[in-house]
Amino acid sequence: MPIALITGCSSGIGRALADAFKATGYEVWATARRPEDVAALSAAGFIAVRLDVNDSLALEQLAASLAHGGLDVLINNAGYGAMGPLLDGGVEAMQRQFETNVFSVVGVTRALFPALRRNKGLVINIGSVSGVLVTPFAGAYCASKAAVHALCDALRLELAPFGMQVMEVQPGAIASSFARNASDQAEQLINEQSPWWPLREGIRARARASQDNPTPATDFAADVLKAAQQANPPRLLRLGNGSRALPLLAQWLPKGLLDKVLSKRFGLNTSL
């Protein structure tokens, strides 16, 4: 039985991926941070593991558990979206964003490398089209996903000599709790002392943007599974509403015109 380990399985994309792989016959190790989510995953028949992807000791323990059976598929899915003006969040917010969305990709993959090497496994990293089309009020998140794209390119080349493959998935709008969590993050940052306080509705609009006509998470997971089972999985897989159109806008629309479109969309076409 092939083994898959998926991070961030409490809901949304992660849980849909866990369900899809399990239904196809994989032994799925599903991780989450909160005890109640781990309990729910266990009750659903997964090998549920409580894991903070930035906890090096927990990663060592997880690697030891997989040492004998190896690992066929690793999906680095854990992450979140920090919303709000870059200068309001500052360096501290950037550090938190990169720790979860970027550093953990390296940390988890490094810890599980021996198990992956044993089975010549596949590493799937969940990026975002936001790493291609950068939008205001999501600068930290967009930067983190652009970094994931760069890491995928490097890892694909570096893991190839071991018979391992890397696939990057760039979702567009996928039905999940992302928008709710992003909105919660934004509300923690929005305050009357911010120079961007008059533009707070634009910040809120950006936090909700990921749920504009979203693709069902089950459809997304089915397509990821199908690609993962190919002998040569694609290097880059774009799925969900906007996943193809938005990168094309970023590539072909003149930068000045794109700036105007985004400024109007998020209320930045004004003077403060």
CSV table of C-alpha atoms in Angstrom, one decimal:
chain,number,residue,atom,x,y,z
A,1,MET,CA,0.0,0.0,0.0
A,2,PRO,CA,1.5,3.4,-1.0
A,3,ILE,CA,1.9,5.9,1.8
A,4,ALA,CA,1.1,9.6,1.6
A,5,LEU,CA,1.7,12.3,4.2
A,6,ILE,CA,-0.2,15.6,4.0
A,7,THR,CA,0.3,18.6,6.2
A,8,GLY,CA,-2.5,21.0,7.1
A,9,CYS,CA,-5.4,18.6,7.0
A,10,SER,CA,-7.9,20.2,9.4
A,11,SER,CA,-10.2,21.4,6.6
A,12,GLY,CA,-10.4,22.7,3.1
A,13,ILE,CA,-7.7,21.6,0.6
A,14,GLY,CA,-5.8,19.5,3.0
A,15,ARG,CA,-8.8,17.5,4.2
A,16,ALA,CA,-10.0,17.1,0.6
A,17,LEU,CA,-6.6,15.8,-0.5
A,18,ALA,CA,-6.5,13.4,2.4
A,19,ASP,CA,-9.9,12.0,1.5
A,20,ALA,CA,-9.0,11.6,-2.2
A,21,PHE,CA,-5.8,9.8,-1.5
A,22,LYS,CA,-7.3,7.5,1.1
A,23,ALA,CA,-10.2,6.6,-1.2
A,24,THR,CA,-7.7,5.5,-3.9
A,25,GLY,CA,-6.0,3.1,-1.5
A,26,TYR,CA,-3.2,5.2,0.0
A,27,GLU,CA,-2.3,4.9,3.7
A,28,VAL,CA,-2.7,8.6,4.5
A,29,TRP,CA,-0.8,10.2,7.4
A,30,ALA,CA,-2.8,13.4,7.9
A,31,THR,CA,-1.4,16.2,10.1
A,32,ALA,CA,-3.0,19.1,11.9
A,33,ARG,CA,-2.0,21.4,14.8
A,34,ARG,CA,-5.1,21.4,17.0
A,35,PRO,CA,-6.0,18.3,19.1
A,36,GLU,CA,-9.7,18.4,18.1
A,37,ASP,CA,-8.7,18.3,14.4
A,38,VAL,CA,-6.4,15.4,15.0
A,39,ALA,CA,-9.2,13.6,16.8
A,40,ALA,CA,-11.5,14.2,13.9
A,41,LEU,CA,-8.9,12.9,11.4
A,42,SER,CA,-8.3,9.8,13.5
A,43,ALA,CA,-12.1,9.1,13.7
A,44,ALA,CA,-12.2,9.4,9.9
A,45,GLY,CA,-9.7,6.6,9.5
A,46,PHE,CA,-6.5,8.4,8.9
A,47,ILE,CA,-3.2,8.0,10.7
A,48,ALA,CA,-3.6,11.3,12.4
A,49,VAL,CA,-0.6,13.2,13.7
A,50,ARG,CA,-0.5,16.4,15.7
A,51,LEU,CA,2.2,18.5,14.0
A,52,ASP,CA,3.4,22.0,14.0
A,53,VAL,CA,5.4,22.1,10.8
A,54,ASN,CA,7.9,24.5,12.4
A,55,ASP,CA,8.6,22.2,15.3
A,56,SER,CA,11.9,20.5,14.5
A,57,LEU,CA,11.6,18.0,17.3
A,58,ALA,CA,8.1,16.9,16.2
A,59,LEU,CA,9.5,16.5,12.7
A,60,GLU,CA,12.3,14.3,13.9
A,61,GLN,CA,9.8,12.1,15.7
A,62,LEU,CA,7.6,11.9,12.6
A,63,ALA,CA,10.5,11.0,10.4
A,64,ALA,CA,11.4,8.1,12.8
A,65,SER,CA,7.9,6.8,12.6
A,66,LEU,CA,8.2,6.6,8.8
A,67,ALA,CA,11.7,5.2,8.7
A,68,HIS,CA,10.7,1.6,8.0
A,69,GLY,CA,7.8,2.0,5.6
A,70,GLY,CA,9.2,4.8,3.6
A,71,LEU,CA,7.1,7.5,2.0
A,72,ASP,CA,5.6,7.7,-1.5
A,73,VAL,CA,4.0,11.1,-1.6
A,74,LEU,CA,4.6,14.2,0.6
A,75,ILE,CA,2.2,17.1,0.2
A,76,ASN,CA,3.4,20.3,1.8
A,77,ASN,CA,0.0,22.0,2.2
A,78,ALA,CA,0.1,23.7,5.6
A,79,GLY,CA,0.0,27.5,5.3
A,80,TYR,CA,-2.1,30.6,5.7
A,81,GLY,CA,-2.5,34.0,4.2
A,82,ALA,CA,-1.4,37.2,6.0
A,83,MET,CA,-3.4,40.1,4.7
A,84,GLY,CA,-3.0,43.8,5.2
A,85,PRO,CA,-0.5,46.5,4.2
A,86,LEU,CA,3.1,45.3,4.2
A,87,LEU,CA,4.3,48.2,6.4
A,88,ASP,CA,1.5,47.7,8.9
A,89,GLY,CA,2.5,44.0,9.4
A,90,GLY,CA,6.2,44.8,9.2
A,91,VAL,CA,9.1,42.4,9.5
A,92,GLU,CA,7.4,40.4,12.3
A,93,ALA,CA,4.4,39.5,10.1
A,94,MET,CA,6.7,38.6,7.2
A,95,GLN,CA,8.7,36.3,9.4
A,96,ARG,CA,5.5,34.5,10.6
A,97,GLN,CA,4.3,34.2,7.0
A,98,PHE,CA,7.6,32.8,5.7
A,99,GLU,CA,8.0,30.4,8.6
A,100,THR,CA,4.8,28.6,7.8
A,101,ASN,CA,4.5,29.0,4.0
A,102,VAL,CA,8.2,28.7,3.0
A,103,PHE,CA,10.6,27.5,5.8
A,104,SER,CA,8.3,24.6,6.6
A,105,VAL,CA,8.5,23.3,3.0
A,106,VAL,CA,12.2,22.9,3.5
A,107,GLY,CA,12.0,21.7,7.1
A,108,VAL,CA,9.4,19.0,6.4
A,109,THR,CA,10.9,17.8,3.2
A,110,ARG,CA,14.4,17.7,4.8
A,111,ALA,CA,13.1,15.7,7.8
A,112,LEU,CA,11.3,13.2,5.6
A,113,PHE,CA,14.0,13.0,2.9
A,114,PRO,CA,15.2,9.5,4.0
A,115,ALA,CA,11.7,8.1,3.8
A,116,LEU,CA,11.1,9.7,0.5
A,117,ARG,CA,14.5,8.6,-0.9
A,118,ARG,CA,13.7,5.0,0.1
A,119,ASN,CA,10.6,4.9,-2.0
A,120,LYS,CA,11.7,7.3,-4.7
A,121,GLY,CA,8.8,9.5,-3.6
A,122,LEU,CA,7.0,12.5,-5.0
A,123,VAL,CA,7.0,15.9,-3.3
A,124,ILE,CA,4.0,18.1,-4.0
A,125,ASN,CA,4.2,21.7,-2.8
A,126,ILE,CA,1.0,23.8,-2.7
A,127,GLY,CA,1.8,27.2,-4.0
A,128,SER,CA,-0.6,29.8,-5.4
A,129,VAL,CA,-1.3,31.9,-8.4
A,130,SER,CA,-0.7,34.8,-6.0
A,131,GLY,CA,2.9,34.1,-6.3
A,132,VAL,CA,2.6,35.0,-10.0
A,133,LEU,CA,0.1,37.9,-9.9
A,134,VAL,CA,1.0,40.0,-6.9
A,135,THR,CA,-1.8,42.0,-5.4
A,136,PRO,CA,-1.9,44.8,-2.8
A,137,PHE,CA,-2.8,44.1,0.8
A,138,ALA,CA,-1.4,40.5,0.3
A,139,GLY,CA,2.3,41.3,-0.2
A,140,ALA,CA,3.6,39.0,2.5
A,141,TYR,CA,1.5,36.1,1.2
A,142,CYS,CA,2.3,36.7,-2.4
A,143,ALA,CA,6.0,36.9,-1.6
A,144,SER,CA,5.9,33.6,0.3
A,145,LYS,CA,4.2,31.8,-2.6
A,146,ALA,CA,6.7,33.3,-5.1
A,147,ALA,CA,9.4,31.8,-2.8
A,148,VAL,CA,7.7,28.4,-2.9
A,149,HIS,CA,7.8,28.5,-6.7
A,150,ALA,CA,11.6,29.1,-6.6
A,151,LEU,CA,12.1,26.4,-4.0
A,152,CYS,CA,10.2,23.9,-6.2
A,153,ASP,CA,12.4,24.7,-9.2
A,154,ALA,CA,15.5,24.1,-7.1
A,155,LEU,CA,14.2,21.0,-5.3
A,156,ARG,CA,13.1,19.4,-8.6
A,157,LEU,CA,16.7,19.5,-9.9
A,158,GLU,CA,18.4,18.6,-6.6
A,159,LEU,CA,16.1,15.6,-5.9
A,160,ALA,CA,16.2,14.1,-9.4
A,161,PRO,CA,19.5,12.2,-8.9
A,162,PHE,CA,17.7,10.2,-6.1
A,163,GLY,CA,14.8,9.2,-8.4
A,164,MET,CA,12.5,11.7,-6.6
A,165,GLN,CA,10.1,14.1,-8.3
A,166,VAL,CA,8.7,17.5,-7.4
A,167,MET,CA,5.3,18.9,-8.5
A,168,GLU,CA,4.2,22.4,-7.7
A,169,VAL,CA,0.4,23.1,-7.6
A,170,GLN,CA,-0.8,26.7,-8.0
A,171,PRO,CA,-4.4,26.9,-6.9
A,172,GLY,CA,-6.7,29.7,-8.0
A,173,ALA,CA,-9.9,30.2,-6.0
A,174,ILE,CA,-10.7,26.9,-4.1
A,175,ALA,CA,-13.6,26.6,-1.7
A,176,SER,CA,-12.0,26.4,1.7
A,177,SER,CA,-11.7,28.3,5.0
A,178,PHE,CA,-8.8,30.3,3.6
A,179,ALA,CA,-10.9,33.5,3.1
A,180,ARG,CA,-12.3,33.3,6.6
A,181,ASN,CA,-8.9,32.8,8.1
A,182,ALA,CA,-7.4,35.6,5.9
A,183,SER,CA,-10.2,37.9,7.0
A,184,ASP,CA,-9.5,37.1,10.7
A,185,GLN,CA,-5.8,37.9,10.1
A,186,ALA,CA,-6.7,41.2,8.4
A,187,GLU,CA,-9.1,42.3,11.1
A,188,GLN,CA,-6.3,41.8,13.7
A,189,LEU,CA,-4.2,44.3,11.7
A,190,ILE,CA,-6.7,46.9,10.6
A,191,ASN,CA,-6.9,49.7,13.1
A,192,GLU,CA,-7.5,53.5,13.2
A,193,GLN,CA,-3.9,54.3,13.7
A,194,SER,CA,-2.9,52.8,10.4
A,195,PRO,CA,-2.3,55.2,7.5
A,196,TRP,CA,-4.3,52.8,5.4
A,197,TRP,CA,-7.4,53.0,7.7
A,198,PRO,CA,-9.4,54.9,5.1
A,199,LEU,CA,-8.8,51.9,2.7
A,200,ARG,CA,-9.9,49.2,5.1
A,201,GLU,CA,-12.7,48.0,2.8
A,202,GLY,CA,-10.1,47.3,0.1
A,203,ILE,CA,-8.1,45.2,2.6
A,204,ARG,CA,-11.2,43.3,3.4
A,205,ALA,CA,-12.0,42.8,-0.3
A,206,ARG,CA,-8.5,41.3,-0.8
A,207,ALA,CA,-9.0,38.9,2.1
A,208,ARG,CA,-12.2,37.7,0.6
A,209,ALA,CA,-10.9,37.5,-3.0
A,210,SER,CA,-9.8,33.8,-2.8
A,211,GLN,CA,-13.5,32.8,-2.6
A,212,ASP,CA,-14.7,34.5,-5.7
A,213,ASN,CA,-16.6,31.7,-7.5
A,214,PRO,CA,-14.4,29.0,-6.0
A,215,THR,CA,-13.8,25.6,-7.4
A,216,PRO,CA,-14.9,22.8,-5.0
A,217,ALA,CA,-12.0,21.4,-2.9
A,218,THR,CA,-13.1,17.9,-3.9
A,219,ASP,CA,-12.6,18.6,-7.6
A,220,PHE,CA,-9.2,20.2,-6.9
A,221,ALA,CA,-8.1,17.2,-4.9
A,222,ALA,CA,-9.2,14.7,-7.5
A,223,ASP,CA,-7.1,16.6,-10.1
A,224,VAL,CA,-4.1,16.6,-7.9
A,225,LEU,CA,-4.4,12.9,-7.3
A,226,LYS,CA,-4.7,12.2,-11.0
A,227,ALA,CA,-1.6,14.2,-11.7
A,228,ALA,CA,0.3,12.5,-8.8
A,229,GLN,CA,-0.4,9.1,-10.2
A,230,GLN,CA,1.2,9.8,-13.6
A,231,ALA,CA,4.5,8.2,-14.3
A,232,ASN,CA,5.9,11.7,-14.9
A,233,PRO,CA,3.8,14.2,-12.9
A,234,PRO,CA,3.7,17.7,-14.3
A,235,ARG,CA,6.3,20.2,-12.9
A,236,LEU,CA,3.5,22.8,-12.5
A,237,LEU,CA,-0.2,22.2,-12.1
A,238,ARG,CA,-2.7,25.1,-12.1
A,239,LEU,CA,-6.1,24.3,-10.8
A,240,GLY,CA,-9.2,26.3,-9.9
A,241,ASN,CA,-11.0,29.4,-10.9
A,242,GLY,CA,-8.6,32.0,-12.1
A,243,SER,CA,-5.5,29.7,-12.0
A,244,ARG,CA,-4.9,30.2,-15.7
A,245,ALA,CA,-6.3,33.6,-16.4
A,246,LEU,CA,-4.5,35.5,-13.6
A,247,PRO,CA,-1.0,34.3,-14.6
A,248,LEU,CA,-1.8,35.3,-18.2
A,249,LEU,CA,-2.8,38.8,-17.0
A,250,ALA,CA,0.5,39.1,-15.1
A,251,GLN,CA,2.5,37.9,-18.2
A,252,TRP,CA,0.8,39.9,-20.9
A,253,LEU,CA,-1.0,43.0,-19.5
A,254,PRO,CA,1.3,46.0,-19.5
A,255,LYS,CA,2.5,46.7,-16.0
A,256,GLY,CA,1.1,50.2,-15.8
A,257,LEU,CA,-2.3,49.0,-16.9
A,258,LEU,CA,-2.2,46.1,-14.4
A,259,ASP,CA,-1.4,48.5,-11.6
A,260,LYS,CA,-4.4,50.6,-12.6
A,261,VAL,CA,-6.7,47.6,-12.6
A,262,LEU,CA,-5.5,46.4,-9.2
A,263,SER,CA,-5.6,49.9,-7.7
A,264,LYS,CA,-9.2,50.3,-8.7
A,265,ARG,CA,-10.2,46.8,-7.6
A,266,PHE,CA,-8.8,47.4,-4.1
A,267,GLY,CA,-9.5,51.1,-3.6
A,268,LEU,CA,-6.0,52.4,-4.1
A,269,ASN,CA,-6.9,54.8,-6.9
A,270,THR,CA,-7.2,57.7,-4.4
A,271,SER,CA,-4.9,60.1,-2.5
A,272,LEU,CA,-4.6,60.0,1.3
